[in-house]
Short mmCIF file of C-alpha atoms in Angstrom, two decimals:
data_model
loop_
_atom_site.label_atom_id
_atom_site.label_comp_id
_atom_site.label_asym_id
_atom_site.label_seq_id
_atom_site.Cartn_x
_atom_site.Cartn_y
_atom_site.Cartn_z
CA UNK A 30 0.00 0.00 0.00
CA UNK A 31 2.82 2.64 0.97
CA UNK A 32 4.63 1.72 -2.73
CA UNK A 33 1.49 2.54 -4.55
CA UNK A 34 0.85 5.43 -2.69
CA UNK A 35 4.72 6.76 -3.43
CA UNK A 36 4.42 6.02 -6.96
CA UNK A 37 1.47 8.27 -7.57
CA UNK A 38 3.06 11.51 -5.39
CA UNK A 39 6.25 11.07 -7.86
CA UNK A 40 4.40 10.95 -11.01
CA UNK A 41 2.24 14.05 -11.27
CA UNK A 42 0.55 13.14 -14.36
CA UNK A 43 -2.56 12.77 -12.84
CA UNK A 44 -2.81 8.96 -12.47
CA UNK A 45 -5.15 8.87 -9.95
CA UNK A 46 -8.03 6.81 -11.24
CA UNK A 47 -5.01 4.20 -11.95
CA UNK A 48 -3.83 4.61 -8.39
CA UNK A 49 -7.16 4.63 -6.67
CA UNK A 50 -7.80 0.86 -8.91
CA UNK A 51 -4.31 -0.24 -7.59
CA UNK A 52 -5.44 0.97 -3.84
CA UNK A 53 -9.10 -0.44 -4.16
CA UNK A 54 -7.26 -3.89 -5.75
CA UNK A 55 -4.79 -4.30 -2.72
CA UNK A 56 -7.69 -3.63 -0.57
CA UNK A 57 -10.19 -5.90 -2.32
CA UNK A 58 -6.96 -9.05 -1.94
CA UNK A 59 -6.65 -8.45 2.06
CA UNK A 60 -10.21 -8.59 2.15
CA UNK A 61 -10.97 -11.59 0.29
CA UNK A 62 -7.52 -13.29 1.89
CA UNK A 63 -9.31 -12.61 5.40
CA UNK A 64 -12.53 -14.03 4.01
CA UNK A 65 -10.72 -17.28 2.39
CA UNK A 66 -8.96 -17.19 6.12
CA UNK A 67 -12.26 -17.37 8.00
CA UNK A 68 -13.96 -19.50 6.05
CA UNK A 69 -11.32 -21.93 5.96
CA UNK A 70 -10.90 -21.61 10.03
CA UNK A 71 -14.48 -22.34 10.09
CA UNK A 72 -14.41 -25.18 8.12
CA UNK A 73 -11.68 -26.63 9.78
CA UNK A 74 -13.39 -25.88 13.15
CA UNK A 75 -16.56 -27.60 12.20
CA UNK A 76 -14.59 -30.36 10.57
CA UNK A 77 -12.43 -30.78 13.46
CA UNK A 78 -15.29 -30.68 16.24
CA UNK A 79 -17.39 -33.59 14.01
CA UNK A 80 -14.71 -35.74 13.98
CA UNK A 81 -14.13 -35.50 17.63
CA UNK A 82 -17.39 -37.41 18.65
CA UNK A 83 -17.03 -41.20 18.52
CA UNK A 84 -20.20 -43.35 17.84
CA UNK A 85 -21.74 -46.40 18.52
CA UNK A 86 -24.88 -47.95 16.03
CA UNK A 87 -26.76 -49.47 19.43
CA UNK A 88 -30.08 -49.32 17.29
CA UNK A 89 -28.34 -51.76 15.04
CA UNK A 90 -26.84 -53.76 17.19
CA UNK A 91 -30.16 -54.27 19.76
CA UNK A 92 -32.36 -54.76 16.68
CA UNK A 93 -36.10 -54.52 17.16
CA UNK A 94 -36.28 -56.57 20.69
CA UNK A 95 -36.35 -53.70 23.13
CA UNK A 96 -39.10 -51.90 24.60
CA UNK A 97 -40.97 -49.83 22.01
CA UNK A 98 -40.44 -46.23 21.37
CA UNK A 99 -42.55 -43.39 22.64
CA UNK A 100 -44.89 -41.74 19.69
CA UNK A 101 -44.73 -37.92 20.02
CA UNK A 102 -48.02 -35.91 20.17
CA UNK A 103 -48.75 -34.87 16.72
CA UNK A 104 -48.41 -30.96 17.13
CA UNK A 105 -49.44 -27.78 14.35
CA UNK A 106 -46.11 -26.37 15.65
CA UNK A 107 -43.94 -25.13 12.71
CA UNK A 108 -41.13 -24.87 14.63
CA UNK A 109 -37.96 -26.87 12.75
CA UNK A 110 -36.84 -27.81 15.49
CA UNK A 111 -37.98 -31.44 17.36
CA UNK A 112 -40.51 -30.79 20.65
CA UNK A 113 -41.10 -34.93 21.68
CA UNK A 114 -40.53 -36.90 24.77
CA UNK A 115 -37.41 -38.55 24.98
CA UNK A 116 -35.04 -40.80 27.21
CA UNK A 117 -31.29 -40.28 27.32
CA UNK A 118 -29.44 -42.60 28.41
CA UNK A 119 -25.84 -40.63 30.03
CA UNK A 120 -22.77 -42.50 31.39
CA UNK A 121 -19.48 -40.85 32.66
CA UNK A 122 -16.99 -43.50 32.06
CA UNK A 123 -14.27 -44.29 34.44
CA UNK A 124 -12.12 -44.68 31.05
CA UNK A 125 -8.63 -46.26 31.67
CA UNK A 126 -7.36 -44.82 28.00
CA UNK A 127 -4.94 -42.11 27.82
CA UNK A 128 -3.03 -39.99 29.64
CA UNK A 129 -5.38 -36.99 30.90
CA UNK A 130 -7.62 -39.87 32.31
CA UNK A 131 -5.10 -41.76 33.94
CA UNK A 132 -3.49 -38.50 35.37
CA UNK A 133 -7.16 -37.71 36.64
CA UNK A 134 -7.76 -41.26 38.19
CA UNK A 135 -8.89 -43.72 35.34
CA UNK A 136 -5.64 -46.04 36.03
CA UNK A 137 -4.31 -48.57 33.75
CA UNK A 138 -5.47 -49.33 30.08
CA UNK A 139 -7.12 -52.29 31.38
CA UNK A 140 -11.13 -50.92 30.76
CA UNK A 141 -13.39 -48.68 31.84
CA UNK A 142 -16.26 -48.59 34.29
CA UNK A 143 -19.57 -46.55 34.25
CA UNK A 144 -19.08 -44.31 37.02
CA UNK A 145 -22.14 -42.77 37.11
CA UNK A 146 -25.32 -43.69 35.49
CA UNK A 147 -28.36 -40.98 34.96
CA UNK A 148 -31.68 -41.51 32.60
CA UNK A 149 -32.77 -38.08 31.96
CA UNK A 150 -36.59 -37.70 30.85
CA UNK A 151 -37.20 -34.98 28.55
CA UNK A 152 -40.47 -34.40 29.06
CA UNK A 153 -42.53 -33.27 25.97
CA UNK A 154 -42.44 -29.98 24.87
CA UNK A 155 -38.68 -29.96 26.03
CA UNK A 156 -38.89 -27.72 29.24
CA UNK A 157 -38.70 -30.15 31.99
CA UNK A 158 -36.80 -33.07 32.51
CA UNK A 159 -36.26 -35.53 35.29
CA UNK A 160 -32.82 -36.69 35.67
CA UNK A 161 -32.95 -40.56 37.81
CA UNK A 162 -29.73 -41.53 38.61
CA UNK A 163 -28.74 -45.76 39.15
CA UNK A 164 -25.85 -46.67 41.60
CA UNK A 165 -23.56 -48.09 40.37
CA UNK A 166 -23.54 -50.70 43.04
CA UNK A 167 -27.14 -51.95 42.14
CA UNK A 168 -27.44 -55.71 41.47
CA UNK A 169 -29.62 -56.40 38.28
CA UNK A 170 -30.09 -59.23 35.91
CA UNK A 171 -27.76 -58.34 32.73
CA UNK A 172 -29.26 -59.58 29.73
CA UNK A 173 -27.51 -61.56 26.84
CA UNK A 174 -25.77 -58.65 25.57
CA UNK A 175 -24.31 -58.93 21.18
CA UNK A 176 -20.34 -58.60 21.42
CA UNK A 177 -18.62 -56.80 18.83
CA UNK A 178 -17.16 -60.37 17.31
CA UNK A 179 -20.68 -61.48 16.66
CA UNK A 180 -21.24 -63.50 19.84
CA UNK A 181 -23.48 -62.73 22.66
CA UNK A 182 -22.71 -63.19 26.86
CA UNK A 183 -24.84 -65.22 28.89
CA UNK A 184 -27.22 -63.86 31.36
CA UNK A 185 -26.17 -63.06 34.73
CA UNK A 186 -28.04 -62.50 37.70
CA UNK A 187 -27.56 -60.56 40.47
CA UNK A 188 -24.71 -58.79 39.40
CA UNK A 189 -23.42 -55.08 39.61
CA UNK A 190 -25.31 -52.62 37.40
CA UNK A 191 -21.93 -51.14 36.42
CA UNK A 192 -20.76 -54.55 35.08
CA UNK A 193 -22.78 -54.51 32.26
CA UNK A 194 -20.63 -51.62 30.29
CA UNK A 195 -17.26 -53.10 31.66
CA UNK A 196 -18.13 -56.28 30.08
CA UNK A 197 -20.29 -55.01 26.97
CA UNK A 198 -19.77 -51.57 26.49
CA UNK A 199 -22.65 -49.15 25.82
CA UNK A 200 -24.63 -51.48 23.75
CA UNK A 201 -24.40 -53.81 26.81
CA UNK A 202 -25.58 -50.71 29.19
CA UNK A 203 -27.97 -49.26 27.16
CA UNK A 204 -29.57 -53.23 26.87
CA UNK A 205 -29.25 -53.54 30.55
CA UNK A 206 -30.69 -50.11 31.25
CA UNK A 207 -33.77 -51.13 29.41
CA UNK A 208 -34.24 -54.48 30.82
CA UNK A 209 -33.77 -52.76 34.13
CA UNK A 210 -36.42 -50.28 33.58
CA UNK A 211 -38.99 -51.36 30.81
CA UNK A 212 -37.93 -47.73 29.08
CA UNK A 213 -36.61 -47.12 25.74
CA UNK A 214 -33.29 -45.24 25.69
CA UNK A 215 -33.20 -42.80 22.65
CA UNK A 216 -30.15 -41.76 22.40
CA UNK A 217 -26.72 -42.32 23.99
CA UNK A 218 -24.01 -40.19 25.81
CA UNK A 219 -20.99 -40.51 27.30
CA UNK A 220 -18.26 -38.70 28.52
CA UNK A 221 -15.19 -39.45 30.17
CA UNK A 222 -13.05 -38.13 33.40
CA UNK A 223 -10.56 -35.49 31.12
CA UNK A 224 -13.97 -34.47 28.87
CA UNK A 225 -16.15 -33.29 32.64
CA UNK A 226 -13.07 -31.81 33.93
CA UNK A 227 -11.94 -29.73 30.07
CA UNK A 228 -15.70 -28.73 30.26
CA UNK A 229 -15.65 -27.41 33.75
CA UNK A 230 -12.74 -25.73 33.02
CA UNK A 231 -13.95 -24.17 29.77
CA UNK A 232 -16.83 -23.25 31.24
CA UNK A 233 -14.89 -21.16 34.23
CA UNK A 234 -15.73 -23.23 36.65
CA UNK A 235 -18.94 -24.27 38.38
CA UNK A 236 -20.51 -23.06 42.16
CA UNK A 237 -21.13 -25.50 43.93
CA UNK A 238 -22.27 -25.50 47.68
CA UNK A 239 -21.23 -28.64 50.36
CA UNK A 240 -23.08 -29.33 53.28
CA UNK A 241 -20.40 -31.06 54.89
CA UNK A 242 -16.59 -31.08 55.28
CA UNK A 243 -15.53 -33.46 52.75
CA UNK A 244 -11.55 -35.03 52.76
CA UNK A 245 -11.33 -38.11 50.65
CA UNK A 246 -7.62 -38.82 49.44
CA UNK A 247 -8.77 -41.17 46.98
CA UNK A 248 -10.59 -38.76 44.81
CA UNK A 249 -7.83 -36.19 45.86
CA UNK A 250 -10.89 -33.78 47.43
CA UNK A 251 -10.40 -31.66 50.62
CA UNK A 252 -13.42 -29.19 50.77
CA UNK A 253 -14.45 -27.31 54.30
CA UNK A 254 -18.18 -27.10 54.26
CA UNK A 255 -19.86 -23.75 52.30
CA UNK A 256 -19.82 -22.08 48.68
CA UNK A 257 -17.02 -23.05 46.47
CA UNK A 258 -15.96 -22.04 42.85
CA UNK A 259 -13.96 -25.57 41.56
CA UNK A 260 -11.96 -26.41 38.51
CA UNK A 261 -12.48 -29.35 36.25
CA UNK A 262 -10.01 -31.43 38.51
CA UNK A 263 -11.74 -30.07 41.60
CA UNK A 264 -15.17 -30.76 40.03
CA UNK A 265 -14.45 -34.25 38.90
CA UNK A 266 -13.46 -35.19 42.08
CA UNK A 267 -16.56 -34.27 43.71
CA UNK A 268 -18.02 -36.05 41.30
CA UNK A 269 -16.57 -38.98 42.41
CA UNK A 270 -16.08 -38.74 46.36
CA UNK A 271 -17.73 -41.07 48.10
CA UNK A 272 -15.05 -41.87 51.20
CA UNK A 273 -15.42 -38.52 52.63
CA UNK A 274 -19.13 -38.63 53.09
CA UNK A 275 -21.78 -40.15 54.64
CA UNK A 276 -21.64 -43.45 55.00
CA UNK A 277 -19.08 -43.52 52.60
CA UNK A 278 -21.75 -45.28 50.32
CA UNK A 279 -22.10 -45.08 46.31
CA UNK A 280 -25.45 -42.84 47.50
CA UNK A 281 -23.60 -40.47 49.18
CA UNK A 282 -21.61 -39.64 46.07
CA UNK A 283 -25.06 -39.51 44.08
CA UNK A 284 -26.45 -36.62 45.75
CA UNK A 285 -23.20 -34.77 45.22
CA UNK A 286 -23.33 -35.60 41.37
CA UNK A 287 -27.17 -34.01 41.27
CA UNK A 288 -26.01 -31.24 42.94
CA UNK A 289 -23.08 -30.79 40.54
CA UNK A 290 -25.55 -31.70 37.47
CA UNK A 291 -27.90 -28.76 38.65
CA UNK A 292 -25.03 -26.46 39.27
CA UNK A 293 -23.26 -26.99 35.77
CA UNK A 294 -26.71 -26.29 33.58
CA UNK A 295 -26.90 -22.94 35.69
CA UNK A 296 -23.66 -22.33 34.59
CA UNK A 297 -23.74 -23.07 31.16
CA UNK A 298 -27.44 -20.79 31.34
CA UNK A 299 -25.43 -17.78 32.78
CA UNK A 300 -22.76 -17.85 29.94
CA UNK A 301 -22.58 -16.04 27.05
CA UNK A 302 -21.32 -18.56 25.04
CA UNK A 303 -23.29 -17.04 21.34
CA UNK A 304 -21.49 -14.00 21.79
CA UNK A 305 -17.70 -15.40 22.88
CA UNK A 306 -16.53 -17.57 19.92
CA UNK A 307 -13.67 -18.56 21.22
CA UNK A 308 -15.40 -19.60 24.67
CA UNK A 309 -18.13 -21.01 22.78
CA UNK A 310 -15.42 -23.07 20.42
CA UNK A 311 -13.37 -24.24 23.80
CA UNK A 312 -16.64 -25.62 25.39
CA UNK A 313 -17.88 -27.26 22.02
CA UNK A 314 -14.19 -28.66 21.68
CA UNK A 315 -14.37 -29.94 25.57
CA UNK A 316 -17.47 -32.13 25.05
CA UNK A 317 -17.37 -33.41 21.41
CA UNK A 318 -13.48 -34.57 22.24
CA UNK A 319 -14.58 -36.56 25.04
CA UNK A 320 -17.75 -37.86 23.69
CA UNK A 321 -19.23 -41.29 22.76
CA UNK A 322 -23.23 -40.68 21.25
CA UNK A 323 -25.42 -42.90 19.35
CA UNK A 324 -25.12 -42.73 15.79
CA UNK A 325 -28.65 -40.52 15.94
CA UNK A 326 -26.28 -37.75 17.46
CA UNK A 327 -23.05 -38.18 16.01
CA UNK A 328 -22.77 -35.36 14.16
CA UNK A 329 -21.98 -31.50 15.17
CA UNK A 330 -25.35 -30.87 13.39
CA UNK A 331 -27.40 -33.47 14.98
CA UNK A 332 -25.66 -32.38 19.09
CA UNK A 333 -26.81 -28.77 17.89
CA UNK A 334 -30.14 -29.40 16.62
CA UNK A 335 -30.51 -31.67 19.99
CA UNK A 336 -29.20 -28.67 22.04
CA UNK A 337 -30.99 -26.06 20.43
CA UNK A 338 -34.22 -27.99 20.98
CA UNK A 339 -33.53 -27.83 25.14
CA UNK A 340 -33.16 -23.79 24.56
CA UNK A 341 -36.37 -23.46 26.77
CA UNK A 342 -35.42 -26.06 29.59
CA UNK A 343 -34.01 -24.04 32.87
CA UNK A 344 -32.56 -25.49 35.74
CA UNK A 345 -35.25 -25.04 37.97
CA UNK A 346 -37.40 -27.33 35.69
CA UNK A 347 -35.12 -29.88 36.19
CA UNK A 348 -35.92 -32.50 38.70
CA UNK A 349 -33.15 -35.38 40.31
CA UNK A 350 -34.02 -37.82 42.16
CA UNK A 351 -32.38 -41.69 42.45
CA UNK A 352 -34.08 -45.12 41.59
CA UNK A 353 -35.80 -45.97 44.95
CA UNK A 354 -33.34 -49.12 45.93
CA UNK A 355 -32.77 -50.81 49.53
CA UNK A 356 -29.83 -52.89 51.00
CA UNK A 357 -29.32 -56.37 48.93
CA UNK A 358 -30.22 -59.09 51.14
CA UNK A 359 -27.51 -60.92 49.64
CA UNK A 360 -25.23 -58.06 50.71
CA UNK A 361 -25.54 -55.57 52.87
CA UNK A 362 -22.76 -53.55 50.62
CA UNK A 363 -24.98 -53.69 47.87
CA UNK A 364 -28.30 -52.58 46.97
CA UNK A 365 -31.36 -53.80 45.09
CA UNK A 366 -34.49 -51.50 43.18
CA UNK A 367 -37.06 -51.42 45.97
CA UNK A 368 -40.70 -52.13 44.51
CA UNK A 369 -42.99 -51.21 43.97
CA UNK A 370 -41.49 -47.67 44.26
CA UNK A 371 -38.60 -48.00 41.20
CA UNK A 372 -41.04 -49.82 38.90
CA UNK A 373 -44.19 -46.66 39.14
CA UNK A 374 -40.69 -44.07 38.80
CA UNK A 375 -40.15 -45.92 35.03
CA UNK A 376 -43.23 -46.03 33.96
CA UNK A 377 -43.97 -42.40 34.58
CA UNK A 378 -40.68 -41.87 31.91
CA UNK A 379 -42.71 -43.84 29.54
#
């Protein structure tokens, strides 16, 4: 720009119209160079955020023999956007793969475990939902579950709820989960220990207020009692306490995860992620890389559509409550669904 500019003072021969092309040209090439620049950063961001999300086909593997699927209302909305009933089936995985787990507690390669198990009802309409959450130490019948060499496992009864993903992986959980509860699982999620704590973290942290002292050194926690602002690390490990509290029972750690659940979708309410970008591009990069979905959500278009659906669904419509269980007789570290109480919670998901 300063060479054209120089070129024209010399000349005096009245070359402006050439000069003010040869200005308007240099413009018009920074311009579209920023524009090829954006779109291709776009492009690479949307290509790079869709192939973070892993998938598994559970719809084909299950086949038709599960419970059936809820019909929606038929509605004279025109809104694009779907507005039915649905049942989610979510699992943070105590996954044993990589480095950021293992550094935040997942341990060897040898597997994974479902941590912690929540339905969450979508009521219809998509402004309420009831989240139910399963401990982990439940004993259930697993079902015959299809294994990804073509066999199948045999039935086991009374065994841990949490077995049935160790030993099957979601298709086994999800199978499980509906034998458990008579309710058809829509759609799939999962994400793992580094994927909560990135998302915490992305997020700024989350508020989250402790009734109790809590100092567990296996889930590396130490909180005094009160109002705290934690970190993904800090987070995750209140997600996963259960030594420091109560009874030191998987319950105990379940009414810390609601709490955390609640606090999180306040959070995420509360933060301008449309107008940040680059916020809104670290969060969206924090869940897809740690995410497993169903193939129905397996795209960036199909997790925003989904999303953009809940836009009316607050925290305070969002109810969490556990499957009514009671000590195992077999064991009195172990606990069983206590009827008829669990089976009238299902079929009001239904």
């Amino acid at each position: 720009m300063f060479l054209v500019v120089t070129e024209h003072d010399e000349s005096g021969d009245g070359s402006e119209p050439l000069v003010r092309r040869r200005v308007l040209k240099a413009v018009g090439l920074t311009l579209a160079g920023v524009l090829v620049l954006g779109i291709g950063t776009a492009g690479w961001a949307y290509w790079h955020l869709n192939h973070n999300i892993r998938s598994v086909d559970i719809d084909g593997a299950l086949g038709d023999n599960r419970p059936a699927k809820v019909l929606p209302t038929p509605s004279s909305s025109a809104s694009p956007l779907p507005t039915g009933a649905l049942n989610v089936l979510v699992l943070g995985s105590d996954s044993r793969s990589g480095k950021a787990n293992a550094e935040l507690g997942g341990g060897d390669s040898g597997g994974a475990r479902s941590d912690t198990a929540m339905v969450v009802h979508i009521d219809e309409g998509r402004t309420a939902a009831t989240v139910v959450s399963i401990p982990r130490d439940t004993l259930v019948t697993r079902p015959s579950c299809p294994t990804p060499s073509g066999g199948t496992t045999s039935v086991a009864y009374g065994t841990m709820f949490n077995s049935a993903y160790a030993l099957g992986g979601p298709v086994c959980a999800v199978k499980t989960v509906e034998s458990l509860t008579g309710v058809r699982m829509d759609h799939y999620l999962e994400i793992d220990f580094s994927g909560f704590a990135k998302l915490v973290d992305a997020l700024g942290g989350v508020t989250v207020t402790t009734d109790e002292d809590i100092d567990d050194d296996q889930s590396h926690l130490h909180l005094k009692a009160g109002t705290h602002l934690l970190d993904g690390t800090h987070a995750l490990g209140l997600a996963r306490t259960r030594h420091g509290i109560g009874d030191g029972s998987d319950l105990g750690r379940i009414g810390l995860q609601q709490k955390l659940v609640k606090a999180l979708l306040e959070q995420i309410s509360s933060t301008s992620l449309p107008t940040s970008p680059a916020k809104l591009y670290q969060v969206a990069d924090a869940v897809t890389g740690s995410l497993t979905t169903d193939t129905g959500l397996d795209s960036l278009g199909e997790l925003t559509k989904f999303g953009q659906s809940l836009g009316s669904l607050s925290a305070d419509h969002v109810r969490t409550v556990m499957m009514p269980v009671v000590t195992a007789p077999s064991d009195a570290n172990r606990v069983v669904a206590r009827e008829p109480e669990a089976g009238e919670l299902w079929a009001s998901l239904k």
